[in-house]
CSV table of C-alpha atoms and ligand atoms in Angstrom, one decimal:
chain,number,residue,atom,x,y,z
L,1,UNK,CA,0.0,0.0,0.0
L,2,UNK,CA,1.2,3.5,-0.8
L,3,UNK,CA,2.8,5.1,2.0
L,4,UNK,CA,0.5,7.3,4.6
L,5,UNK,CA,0.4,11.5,4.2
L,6,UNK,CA,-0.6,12.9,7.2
L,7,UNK,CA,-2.2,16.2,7.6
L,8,UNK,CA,-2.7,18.5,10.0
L,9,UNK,CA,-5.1,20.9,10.1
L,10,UNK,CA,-3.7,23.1,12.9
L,11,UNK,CA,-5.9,25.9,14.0
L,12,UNK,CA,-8.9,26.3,11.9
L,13,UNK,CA,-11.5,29.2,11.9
L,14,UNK,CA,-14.2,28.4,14.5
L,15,UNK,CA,-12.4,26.2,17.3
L,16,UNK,CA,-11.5,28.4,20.5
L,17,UNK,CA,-9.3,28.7,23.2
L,18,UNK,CA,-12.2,28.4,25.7
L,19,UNK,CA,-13.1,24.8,23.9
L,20,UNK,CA,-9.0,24.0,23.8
L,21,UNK,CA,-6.7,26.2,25.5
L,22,UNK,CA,-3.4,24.6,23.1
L,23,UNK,CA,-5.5,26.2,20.0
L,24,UNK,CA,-3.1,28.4,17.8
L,25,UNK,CA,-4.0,31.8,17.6
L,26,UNK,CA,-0.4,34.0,17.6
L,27,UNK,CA,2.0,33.5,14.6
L,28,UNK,CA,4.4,32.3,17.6
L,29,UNK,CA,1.4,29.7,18.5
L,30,UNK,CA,0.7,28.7,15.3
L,31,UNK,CA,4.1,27.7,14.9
L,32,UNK,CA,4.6,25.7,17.6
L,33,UNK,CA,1.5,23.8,16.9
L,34,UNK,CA,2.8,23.5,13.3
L,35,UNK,CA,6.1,21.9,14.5
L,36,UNK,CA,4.9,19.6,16.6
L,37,UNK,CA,2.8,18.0,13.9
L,38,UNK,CA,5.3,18.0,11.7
L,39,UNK,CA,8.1,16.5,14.2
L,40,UNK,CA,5.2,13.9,15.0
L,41,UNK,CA,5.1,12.8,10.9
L,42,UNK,CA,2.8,15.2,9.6
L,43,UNK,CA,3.6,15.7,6.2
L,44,UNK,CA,0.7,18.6,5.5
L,45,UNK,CA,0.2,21.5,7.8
L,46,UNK,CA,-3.6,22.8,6.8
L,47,UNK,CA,-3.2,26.3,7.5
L,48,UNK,CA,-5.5,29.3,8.8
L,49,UNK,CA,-4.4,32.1,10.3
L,50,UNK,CA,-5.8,34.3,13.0
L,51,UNK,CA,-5.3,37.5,14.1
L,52,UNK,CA,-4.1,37.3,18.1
L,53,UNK,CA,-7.1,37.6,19.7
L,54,UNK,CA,-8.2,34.4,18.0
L,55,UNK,CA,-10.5,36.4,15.2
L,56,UNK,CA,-9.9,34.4,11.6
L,57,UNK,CA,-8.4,36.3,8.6
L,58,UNK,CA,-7.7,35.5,5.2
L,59,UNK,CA,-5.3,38.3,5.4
L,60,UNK,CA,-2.4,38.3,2.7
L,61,UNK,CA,-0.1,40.0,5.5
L,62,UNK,CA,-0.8,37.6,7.9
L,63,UNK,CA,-0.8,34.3,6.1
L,64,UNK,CA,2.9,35.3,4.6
L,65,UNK,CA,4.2,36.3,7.8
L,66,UNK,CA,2.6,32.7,9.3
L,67,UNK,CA,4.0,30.5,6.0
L,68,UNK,CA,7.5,32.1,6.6
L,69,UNK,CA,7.6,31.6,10.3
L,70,UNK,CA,6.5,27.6,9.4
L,71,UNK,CA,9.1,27.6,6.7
L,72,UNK,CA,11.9,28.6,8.9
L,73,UNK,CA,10.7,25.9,11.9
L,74,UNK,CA,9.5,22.8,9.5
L,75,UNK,CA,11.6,23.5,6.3
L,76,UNK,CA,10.3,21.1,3.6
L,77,UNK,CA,6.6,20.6,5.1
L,78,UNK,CA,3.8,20.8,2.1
L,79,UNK,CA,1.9,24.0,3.9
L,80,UNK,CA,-1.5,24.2,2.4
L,81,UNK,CA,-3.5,27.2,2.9
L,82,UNK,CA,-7.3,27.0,3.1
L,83,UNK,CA,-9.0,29.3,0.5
L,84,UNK,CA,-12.4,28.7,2.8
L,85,UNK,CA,-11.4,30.8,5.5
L,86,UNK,CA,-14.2,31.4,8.1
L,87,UNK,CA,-18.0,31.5,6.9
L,88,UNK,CA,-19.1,34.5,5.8
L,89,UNK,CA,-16.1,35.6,4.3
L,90,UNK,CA,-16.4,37.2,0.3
L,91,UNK,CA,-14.4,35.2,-2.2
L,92,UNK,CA,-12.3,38.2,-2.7
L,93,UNK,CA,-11.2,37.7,1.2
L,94,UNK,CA,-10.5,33.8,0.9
L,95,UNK,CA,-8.6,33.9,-2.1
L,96,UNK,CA,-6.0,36.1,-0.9
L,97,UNK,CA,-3.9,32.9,1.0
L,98,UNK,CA,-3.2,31.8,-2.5
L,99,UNK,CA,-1.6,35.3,-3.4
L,100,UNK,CA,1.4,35.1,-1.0
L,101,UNK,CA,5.3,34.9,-2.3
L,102,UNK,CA,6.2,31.8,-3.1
L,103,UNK,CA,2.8,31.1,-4.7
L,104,UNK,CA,1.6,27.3,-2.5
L,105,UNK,CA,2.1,24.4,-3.9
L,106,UNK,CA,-0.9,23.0,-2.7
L,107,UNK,CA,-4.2,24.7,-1.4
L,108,UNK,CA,-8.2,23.9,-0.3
L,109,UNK,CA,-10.9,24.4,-2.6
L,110,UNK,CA,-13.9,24.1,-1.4
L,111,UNK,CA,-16.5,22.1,-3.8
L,112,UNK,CA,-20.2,23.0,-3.2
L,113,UNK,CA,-22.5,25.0,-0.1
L,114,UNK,CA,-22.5,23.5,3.2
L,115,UNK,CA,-24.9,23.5,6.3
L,116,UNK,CA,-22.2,24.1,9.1
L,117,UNK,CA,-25.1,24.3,11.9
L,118,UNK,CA,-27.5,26.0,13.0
L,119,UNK,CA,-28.2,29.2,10.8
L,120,UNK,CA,-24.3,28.7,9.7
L,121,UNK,CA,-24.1,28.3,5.4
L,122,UNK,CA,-20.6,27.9,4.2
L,123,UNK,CA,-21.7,29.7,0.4
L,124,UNK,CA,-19.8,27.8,-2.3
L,125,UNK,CA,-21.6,28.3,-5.5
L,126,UNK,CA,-20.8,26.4,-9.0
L,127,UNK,CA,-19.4,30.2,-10.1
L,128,UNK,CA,-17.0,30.4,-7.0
L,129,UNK,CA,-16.0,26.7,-7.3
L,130,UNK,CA,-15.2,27.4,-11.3
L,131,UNK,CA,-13.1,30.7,-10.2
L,132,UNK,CA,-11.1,29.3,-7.5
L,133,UNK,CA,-10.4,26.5,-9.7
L,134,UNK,CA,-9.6,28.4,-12.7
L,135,UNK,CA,-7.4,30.7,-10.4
L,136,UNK,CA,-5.3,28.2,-9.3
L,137,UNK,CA,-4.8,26.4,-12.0
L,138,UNK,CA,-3.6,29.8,-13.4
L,139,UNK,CA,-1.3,30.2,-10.5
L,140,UNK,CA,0.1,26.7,-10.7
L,141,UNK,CA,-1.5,25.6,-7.5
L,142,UNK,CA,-2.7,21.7,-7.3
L,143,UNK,CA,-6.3,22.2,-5.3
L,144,UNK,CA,-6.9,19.6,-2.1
L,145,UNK,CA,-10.8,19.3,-3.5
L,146,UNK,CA,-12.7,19.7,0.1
L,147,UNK,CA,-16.1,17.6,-0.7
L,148,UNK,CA,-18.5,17.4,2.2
L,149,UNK,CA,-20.9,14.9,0.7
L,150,UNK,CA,-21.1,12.9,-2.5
L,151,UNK,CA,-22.7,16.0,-3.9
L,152,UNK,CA,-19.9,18.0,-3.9
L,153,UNK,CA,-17.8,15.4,-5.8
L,154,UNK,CA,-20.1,16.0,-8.3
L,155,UNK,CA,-19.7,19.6,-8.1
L,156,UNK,CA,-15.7,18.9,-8.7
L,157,UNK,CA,-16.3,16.7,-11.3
L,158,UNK,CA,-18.3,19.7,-13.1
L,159,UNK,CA,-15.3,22.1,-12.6
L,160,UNK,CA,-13.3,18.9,-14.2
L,161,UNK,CA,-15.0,18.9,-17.3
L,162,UNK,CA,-14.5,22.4,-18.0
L,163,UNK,CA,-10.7,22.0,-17.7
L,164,UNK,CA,-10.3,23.7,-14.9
L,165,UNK,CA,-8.4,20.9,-12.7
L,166,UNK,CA,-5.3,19.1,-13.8
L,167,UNK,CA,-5.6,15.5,-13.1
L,168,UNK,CA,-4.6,13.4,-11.0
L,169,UNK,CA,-7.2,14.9,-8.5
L,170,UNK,CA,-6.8,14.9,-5.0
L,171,UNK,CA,-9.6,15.0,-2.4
L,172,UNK,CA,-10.0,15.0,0.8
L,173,UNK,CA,-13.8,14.0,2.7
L,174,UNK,CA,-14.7,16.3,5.5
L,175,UNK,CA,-16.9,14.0,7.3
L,176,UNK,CA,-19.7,14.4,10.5
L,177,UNK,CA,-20.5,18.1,9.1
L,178,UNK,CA,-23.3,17.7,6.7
L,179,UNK,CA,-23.1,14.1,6.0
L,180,UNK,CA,-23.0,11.9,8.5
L,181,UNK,CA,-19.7,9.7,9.1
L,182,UNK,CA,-20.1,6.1,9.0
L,183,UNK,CA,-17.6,3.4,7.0
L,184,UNK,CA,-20.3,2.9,4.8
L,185,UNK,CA,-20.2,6.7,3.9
L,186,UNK,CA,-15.9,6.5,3.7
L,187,UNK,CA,-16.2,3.8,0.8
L,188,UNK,CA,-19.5,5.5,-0.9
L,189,UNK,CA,-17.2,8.5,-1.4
L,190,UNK,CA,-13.9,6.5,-2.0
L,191,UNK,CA,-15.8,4.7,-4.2
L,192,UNK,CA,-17.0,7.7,-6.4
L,193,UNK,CA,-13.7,8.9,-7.3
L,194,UNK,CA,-12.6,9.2,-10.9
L,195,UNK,CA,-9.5,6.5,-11.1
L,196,UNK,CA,-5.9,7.8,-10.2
L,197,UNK,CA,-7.2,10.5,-8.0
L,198,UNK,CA,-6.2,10.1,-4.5
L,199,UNK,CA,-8.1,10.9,-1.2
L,200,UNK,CA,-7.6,12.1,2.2
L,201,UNK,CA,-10.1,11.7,4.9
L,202,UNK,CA,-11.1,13.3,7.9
L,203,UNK,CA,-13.9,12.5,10.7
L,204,UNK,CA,-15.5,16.1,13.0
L,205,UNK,CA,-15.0,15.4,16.4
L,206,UNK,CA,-16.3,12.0,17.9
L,207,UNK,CA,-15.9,10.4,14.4
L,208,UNK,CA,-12.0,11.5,14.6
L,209,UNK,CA,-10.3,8.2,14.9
L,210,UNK,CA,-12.9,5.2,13.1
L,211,UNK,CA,-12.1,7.6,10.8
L,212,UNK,CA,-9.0,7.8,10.3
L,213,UNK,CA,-8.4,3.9,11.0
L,214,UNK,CA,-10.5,3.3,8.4
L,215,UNK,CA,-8.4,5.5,6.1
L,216,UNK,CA,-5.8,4.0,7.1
L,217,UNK,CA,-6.8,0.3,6.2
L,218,UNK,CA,-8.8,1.2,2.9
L,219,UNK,CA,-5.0,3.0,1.6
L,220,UNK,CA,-6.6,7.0,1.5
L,221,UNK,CA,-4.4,9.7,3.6
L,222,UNK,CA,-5.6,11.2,7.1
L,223,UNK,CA,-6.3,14.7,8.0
L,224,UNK,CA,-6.4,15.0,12.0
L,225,UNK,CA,-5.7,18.1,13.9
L,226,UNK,CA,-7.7,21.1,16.3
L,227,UNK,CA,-10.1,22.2,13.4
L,228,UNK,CA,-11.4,19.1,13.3
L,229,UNK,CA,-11.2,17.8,16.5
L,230,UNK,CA,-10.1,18.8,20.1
L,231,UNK,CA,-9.9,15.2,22.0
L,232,UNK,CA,-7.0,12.9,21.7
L,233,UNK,CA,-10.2,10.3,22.9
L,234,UNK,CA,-13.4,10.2,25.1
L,235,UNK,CA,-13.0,13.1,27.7
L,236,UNK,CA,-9.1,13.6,26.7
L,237,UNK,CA,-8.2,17.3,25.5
L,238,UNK,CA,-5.7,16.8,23.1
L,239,UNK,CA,-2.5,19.0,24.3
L,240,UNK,CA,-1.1,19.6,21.0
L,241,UNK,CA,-2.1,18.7,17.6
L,242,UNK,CA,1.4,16.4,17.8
L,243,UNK,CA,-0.3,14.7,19.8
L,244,UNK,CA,-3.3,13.8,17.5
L,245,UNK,CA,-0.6,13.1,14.7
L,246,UNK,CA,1.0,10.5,17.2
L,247,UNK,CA,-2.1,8.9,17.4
L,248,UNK,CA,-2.6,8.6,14.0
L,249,UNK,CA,1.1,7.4,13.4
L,250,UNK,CA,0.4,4.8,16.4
L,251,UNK,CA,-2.6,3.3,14.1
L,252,UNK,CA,-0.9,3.5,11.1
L,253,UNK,CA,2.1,1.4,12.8
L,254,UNK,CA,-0.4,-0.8,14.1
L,255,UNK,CA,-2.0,-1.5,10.7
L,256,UNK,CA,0.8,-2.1,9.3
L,257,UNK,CA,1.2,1.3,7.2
L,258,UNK,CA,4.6,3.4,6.3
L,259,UNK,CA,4.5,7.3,7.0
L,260,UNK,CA,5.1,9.6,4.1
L,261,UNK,CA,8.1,12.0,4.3
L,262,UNK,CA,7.3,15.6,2.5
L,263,UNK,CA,9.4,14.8,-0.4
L,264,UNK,CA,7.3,11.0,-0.5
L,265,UNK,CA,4.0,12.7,0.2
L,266,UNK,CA,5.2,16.0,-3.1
L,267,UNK,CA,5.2,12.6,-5.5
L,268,UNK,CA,2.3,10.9,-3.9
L,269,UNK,CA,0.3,14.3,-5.1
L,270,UNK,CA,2.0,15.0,-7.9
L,271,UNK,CA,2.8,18.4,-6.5
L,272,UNK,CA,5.7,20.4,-8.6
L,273,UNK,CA,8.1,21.8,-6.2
Y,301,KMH,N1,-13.8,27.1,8.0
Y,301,KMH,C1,-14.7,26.6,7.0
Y,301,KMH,C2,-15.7,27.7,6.8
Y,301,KMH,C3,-11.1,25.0,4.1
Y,301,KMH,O1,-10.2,25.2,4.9
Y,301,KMH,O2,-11.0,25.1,2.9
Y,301,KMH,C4,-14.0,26.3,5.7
Y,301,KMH,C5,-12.9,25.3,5.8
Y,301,KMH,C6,-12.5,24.6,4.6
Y,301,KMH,O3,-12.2,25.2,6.8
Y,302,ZN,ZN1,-9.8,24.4,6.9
C-alpha cells in the first residue's frame, strides 16, 4: 500500500481557546503547533491564520508572515493554505492565501455549499467553485478538492469537465459536518472517485479516529488536527495537535502502514516543487 500522508489541520477558523486552551491563535502559536505536527510525521500542515485575539483572517499579511515563520521551523513541510477561510467571508477575502510569495504548492478548494449548523451556510456556489479552480490552475497551484458529501464530488467533477483541474485529483472528505460519518459513507465517497485520483479523509469530532483507521486500512491519507477535533479520545483534550498526529502514526504502525516523508508525500500528489 502506498505510504501514509498525514495532515494537519492546525488551527482552523471556529475552534477556540475556551473549547481547547493549546488552539493556535499568535504566529508564535501557530508555529509551535505546526512543528509539533510535523516533528510527530505530519507531512501537511492545513493552515488558517488568526489574528491574536483568535479572530480568523484570510489576510495576505498575515498568512505570509505565518507561511515564513512555518518555513523557517518545519523546512520542507507541504503547507496548504485554506482558501475557505471562516463563513461568511467574500471570495475576494479567501482567495488572498493563494496570493502570497512563493505562490503554495498546494491549497483547499472548497467544492459546493454546506450546512455548518445551526443558521451557519458555508456559500460555495458552482461560479465560486469554477473561479477558485480556474485561479489556481492559473497560479500553478494543485487544489486539495474539500467535498462534504457525495454531492460535492459532483460539483468537482463539473469544474473537471471544464478543464479547470489538472488531473490526478486529489480529495479530501470532511466527514460528520453535513453528511454523517459512517464506513459505509468512507467507501461510498472512496468509491466515487474518478480512477488515479487520490483521497484524504477526515472525521468532525467524535468520528475523529474510526475515521482515520478506516483510512488508514482502505489505503486514503488522514487529515487530524484542532479544526477538526479537540480530543485525543473520550474526555481527553488533546495537548497539542502532535499529539493527534502521534495517534494517527500509532494506528498507522499498528496497521501495518509506512508514513510519508514531505518529499514521498510532493510525489504521492504529484505536486511540482
Ligand atoms: N472554516 C470553514 C468555513 C477549508 O479550509 O478550505 C471552511 C474550511 C474549509 O475550513
Ligand atoms: Zn480548513
Amino acid at each position: 500500500m502506498e505510504k501514509l500522508i498525514i495532515s494537519a489541520a492546525i488551527c482552523g477558523a471556529e475552534v477556540t481557546k475556551e473549547q481547547n486552551p493549546a488552539v493556535p491563535y499568535t504566529i508564535e502559536e501557530i508555529v509551535r503547533e505546526a512543528k509539533s505536527a510535523y516533528d510527530a510525521g505530519a507531512s501537511v500542515i492545513h493552515l488558517h491564520v488568526r489574528w491574536d485575539d483568535g479572530t480568523p483572517t484570510q489576510d495576505k499579511g498575515r498568512f505570509q508572515e505565518a507561511v515564513d515563520a512555518i518555513r523557517k521551523a518545519c523546512p520542507d513541510a507541504i503547507i496548504q493554505p485554506s482558501t475557505g477561510g471562516a463563513v461568511g467571508m467574500t471570495d475576494l477575502e479567501r482567495l488572498q492565501s493563494t496570493d502570497i510569495t512563493p505562490t503554495p504548492e498546494f491549497a483547499t478548494l472548497d467544492c459546493g455549499t454546506c450546512n455548518f449548523g445551526g443558521d451557519e451556510i458555508f456559500i460555495n456556489t458552482d461560479n465560486t467553485v469554477f473561479n477558485f479552480a480556474k485561479i489556481m490552475k492559473e497560479r500553478g497551484i494543485k487544489p486539495e478538492l474539500e467535498v462534504f458529501d457525495k454531492g460535492m464530488i459532483d460539483i468537482a467533477l463539473k469544474a473537471d469537465k471544464k478543464g479547470l483541474l489538472v488531473h490526478p485529483l486529489h480529495f479530501d472528505f470532511v466527514l460528520g459536518v453535513q453528511m454523517s460519518a459512517t464506513l459505509r459513507d468512507l467507501v461510498f465517497m472512496a468509491g466515487s472517485l474518478p480512477p488515479g485520483s487520490t483521497w484524504t479523509a477526515t472525521g468532525l469530532g467524535k468520528n475523529a479516529w474510526h475515521i482515520a483507521a478506516a483510512t488508514i486500512s482502505l489505503g486514503g491519507h488522514v487529515r487530524v488536527g484542532f479544526e477538526d477535533n479537540l480530543y485525543l479520545e473520550k474526555g481527553v483534550l488533546a495537548k497539542s495537535n502532535g499529539e493527534m498526529v502521534a495517534k494517527a502514526v500509532a494506528i498507522a504502525k499498528l496497521l501495518g502502514r509506512e508514513i510519508a516523508t514531505p518529499a514521498e508525500a510532493r510525489e504521492i500528489l504529484s505536486l511540482k516543487k
